Structure formats: C-alpha cells, structure tokens
C-alpha cells in the first residue's frame, strides 16, 4: 500500500516553490491571500516573499519605457500593502526596489547622454563652430521697414523719425493707393522663399511667417552629411528603436541583479549584525532579552564564541512563549520554519556555553537591577526612532529606564520604515483573546473585554542604541 502524500501547508516555503510554474497574476493573488490569512507573518518571511514576487514581476514584464515598469511595481506594492498594512517591511521592500529602478534608469540615461555627446564631438571635426559667426553674411541695410528682420541689424532699437517725415510718408502711401493703405503692404514671405537677403531684390517678411521653414537652402546652412555644432548624434526612427530595445534589455538585467542583491541581503543580515556582537557584549555580563528573535539569537551566539556571560530570557507569554522555549532548548518550532527559511536551525544557547535563565514576564522589573544590558529584536523601526516590537517590549524598556540600564535594538535595514507614528495604536495588531482568557468560562467572558496585543510601541526615548547591518 502506497504511503499517502503529505500536503504542504500554506506558507513561505510553499509560496516560493510555486513561483516558477505559476503565472504572475496568480502569484500576486496567492501572496495577497497568504498575507490576509496571516499564513505568512513576521518581518523576515514577509520581506523575502515580497522580494521574490517583485523579482518574478520584473522578469515576466515586457516594457520599453521604464515608467511602465515603475507603474507596474507600484500597483503590485499597493495590493500587497493593502492585504497586510501592519507588515511595514512589505512597503519597505517595494520602496527599495522602486528606488533602485530609478537609480539604474538615471545611470542608463547618463550613459546614453555621454555616448551621444562623444559622437557629437567626433562629428564636429571639420564642421563650423558656434564661435565662427563672423563668416555669416550680414543682413543688408535695404531690408524693408515693415520687416521684423530690420530690428536685427539696428542695435540702437527702432528708428526714431521726425514727426514731419512720418506724416510725409503716410501721405505718400495714401496718395499712391488711392486712400487704401493695404494696397502698398509689402508681400509676405512664403514657405518657398529664403531668409537670406538678396541685395539686388530685398525680401520682406511678416511676423506670421517667421516660423516657416524655407525650401531653398540657405548659403550658410550646414552642408549635407554633417551634423550641426550642437548635435549629439544622428537620431533616426530606426536608431531610436534599436537604442530603446538595447537599453531596456540591459536595464532589465541590472534591475534583476539589484533585486537579487536585496534577497541576498535578507539572507545575510543576521550574520552581518552578529559581527558587531563582540564589541557590545563583554565577559561576565548579564544580558536580558525577550521573545524568540533569530537576530538576537545569532547575536548572542557570536558573542559566546569568545565571551562567557549570562542571559535572562523573558518567555513572552502568551503569543511567543512556545517559540521561546524551543529556541532555548534547541527544538525546531513550526512557527520558526518560515522565519529561518532554508537556513538550518541554530544550536541552543546553552550548547554554546551560555547560562540561560528563563523567567516569566512579570519578573522583569524585579531582576532589572542586576542586568547590565537589554538586547531586543524589533518588528519595525519607525521614522521618529521608535519601534514596534513583540508585546512586552515596552514594559522591559520602561523598567530598564528606571534602573538606568542601556537598551540595545538589533534590526536589519529592511525594517527601517518612513512611517511616522501619528497614531501608534493603529500600528498594533491584536491576536486571539482566548490565549489569555478561555472561552469555556462563558459567563465571565460576557462581562469583560479581553485584548491580546501582539506588538508594543516603544518610544524613541526608551532606546539607547540601534545596531544594523550597515
């Protein structure tokens, strides 16, 4: 009898596996549904899923104008942010991708402008320069008084005639035309006439034909086959099409490489932060931490390679206590499988020679006087320097402030958000209230309101130091 196949539970791993063989729109809808159902949660899994989806969108998109790609990324980002607005890393990754696309497009335009400039410089050899204006023939002084070209040869402005001369000329015109002034109006310059002035027969023009292009080439025009002095290259429809196609293909490859670098950064961010551990943790110190943050765990493990210290670990009840116990004892947890991704689960802190003391959250204030340093992870870092962290972080930070204990936050750059907490209550997500108060006590449940916040807002004044991967 064949063994039944085990179905993969919806999550980050199953989503990444389905990306290659699924159409782009279906992948977007899939990730939106996973966000709404909270089957992908926490900062790292959401950031990884968003980056891989945007990579798939860019790879499958066909475009010749980078503005079309930017509009496409913006539309996808709005849908993802609307699916789970409290996961601010989703918007952070989208903004980083958009910024990278704009930078690559700007560099591409600068390279194209430099290439055209070099081509124009080479073509100017043997061609007249802008400074050679003395070779252009001067306009004849016989230009009609009615022509606007007359003002170009008189630097002193329009001629000032005595009143008697003006009256005599007006009388002559009226006399010759039989009291019809329009009969002696000079002919207009048509499209087949040249602007070059002929001394034998001066041409006259009108204001209405200044912008018309003469069909007869001017004697001072640029010779055929030569570029004008200000030219940056010959642009024909064929050359422009080839240039746009080549440029968009190269730009697409650069954008894909940039997104892949963001994905690599997400996989290396914890190791980069952990490289600073020996500078902040010293021997025989007592460190207090909270929840089951992988970033904090790797930070402590790196310090344990050369330092001996004690860790007091608050269990973060009731939302994260199971994962906290699993992190201390080295037991893989289902909640941490997506967070770690393909990275193997780290060995427990005790196996590295660290003395770990697990305490309930209510004992934090009583033990804070013996603590040398508080190290916390974070869900998001806001624009004012505050942060959103696991529930209980604000209580720990306030207790540390009362005992003058420094609070250190370890966070990847991808968690830095431009959101300002005007209403920080809107940033707090609430979980299942039955984890605090069981529904079996029905009579009492009807008489009280129970809230189970998953996160806390920690003001900036309660934080002493941020450690990032930069």
PDB file of N, CA and C in Angstrom, residues 47 59 65 105 116 151 171 191 195 197 280 285 375 378 406 427 461:
ATOM      1  N   UNK A  47       9.218  39.999   4.040  1.00  0.00           N
ATOM      2  CA  UNK A  47      10.186  40.683   3.182  1.00  0.00           C
ATOM      3  C   UNK A  47      10.712  39.733   2.094  1.00  0.00           C
ATOM      4  N   UNK A  59      10.882  40.035 -14.084  1.00  0.00           N
ATOM      5  CA  UNK A  59      11.358  39.070 -15.073  1.00  0.00           C
ATOM      6  C   UNK A  59      10.307  38.795 -16.147  1.00  0.00           C
ATOM      7  N   UNK A  65       9.604  51.320 -21.868  1.00  0.00           N
ATOM      8  CA  UNK A  65       9.725  52.557 -21.109  1.00  0.00           C
ATOM      9  C   UNK A  65       9.755  52.197 -19.626  1.00  0.00           C
ATOM     10  N   UNK A 105      17.821  53.570 -13.959  1.00  0.00           N
ATOM     11  CA  UNK A 105      17.350  54.293 -15.142  1.00  0.00           C
ATOM     12  C   UNK A 105      18.094  55.609 -15.308  1.00  0.00           C
ATOM     13  N   UNK A 116      26.114  59.925 -26.788  1.00  0.00           N
ATOM     14  CA  UNK A 116      25.718  60.873 -27.821  1.00  0.00           C
ATOM     15  C   UNK A 116      26.654  62.075 -27.832  1.00  0.00           C
ATOM     16  N   UNK A 151      15.017  94.968 -37.183  1.00  0.00           N
ATOM     17  CA  UNK A 151      15.472  95.218 -35.826  1.00  0.00           C
ATOM     18  C   UNK A 151      16.731  94.427 -35.494  1.00  0.00           C
ATOM     19  N   UNK A 171       1.367 110.200 -45.985  1.00  0.00           N
ATOM     20  CA  UNK A 171       0.640 110.842 -47.094  1.00  0.00           C
ATOM     21  C   UNK A 171       0.989 110.212 -48.419  1.00  0.00           C
ATOM     22  N   UNK A 191       6.599  80.061 -47.909  1.00  0.00           N
ATOM     23  CA  UNK A 191       7.425  78.923 -47.499  1.00  0.00           C
ATOM     24  C   UNK A 191       8.519  78.602 -48.498  1.00  0.00           C
ATOM     25  N   UNK A 195      15.337  83.074 -46.211  1.00  0.00           N
ATOM     26  CA  UNK A 195      15.596  84.169 -45.298  1.00  0.00           C
ATOM     27  C   UNK A 195      16.867  84.932 -45.664  1.00  0.00           C
ATOM     28  N   UNK A 197      19.135  87.412 -47.388  1.00  0.00           N
ATOM     29  CA  UNK A 197      18.761  88.682 -48.010  1.00  0.00           C
ATOM     30  C   UNK A 197      19.553  88.880 -49.285  1.00  0.00           C
ATOM     31  N   UNK A 280      29.993  44.767  21.855  1.00  0.00           N
ATOM     32  CA  UNK A 280      28.946  45.239  22.761  1.00  0.00           C
ATOM     33  C   UNK A 280      28.677  44.300  23.934  1.00  0.00           C
ATOM     34  N   UNK A 285      28.938  39.560  31.892  1.00  0.00           N
ATOM     35  CA  UNK A 285      27.764  40.444  31.879  1.00  0.00           C
ATOM     36  C   UNK A 285      26.488  39.612  32.003  1.00  0.00           C
ATOM     37  N   UNK A 375      18.978  43.563  25.305  1.00  0.00           N
ATOM     38  CA  UNK A 375      19.098  43.415  23.853  1.00  0.00           C
ATOM     39  C   UNK A 375      17.768  42.878  23.335  1.00  0.00           C
ATOM     40  N   UNK A 378      13.172  43.586  16.920  1.00  0.00           N
ATOM     41  CA  UNK A 378      12.114  44.524  16.578  1.00  0.00           C
ATOM     42  C   UNK A 378      11.332  44.023  15.376  1.00  0.00           C
ATOM     43  N   UNK A 406      21.093  50.273  29.806  1.00  0.00           N
ATOM     44  CA  UNK A 406      21.008  50.574  28.364  1.00  0.00           C
ATOM     45  C   UNK A 406      20.181  49.544  27.609  1.00  0.00           C
ATOM     46  N   UNK A 427      -0.945  50.910  14.655  1.00  0.00           N
ATOM     47  CA  UNK A 427       0.144  50.029  14.240  1.00  0.00           C
ATOM     48  C   UNK A 427       0.167  48.727  15.014  1.00  0.00           C
ATOM     49  N   UNK A 461      12.659  57.575  23.088  1.00  0.00           N
ATOM     50  CA  UNK A 461      13.421  57.977  24.266  1.00  0.00           C
ATOM     51  C   UNK A 461      13.768  56.795  25.179  1.00  0.00           C
TER      52      UNK A 461
END
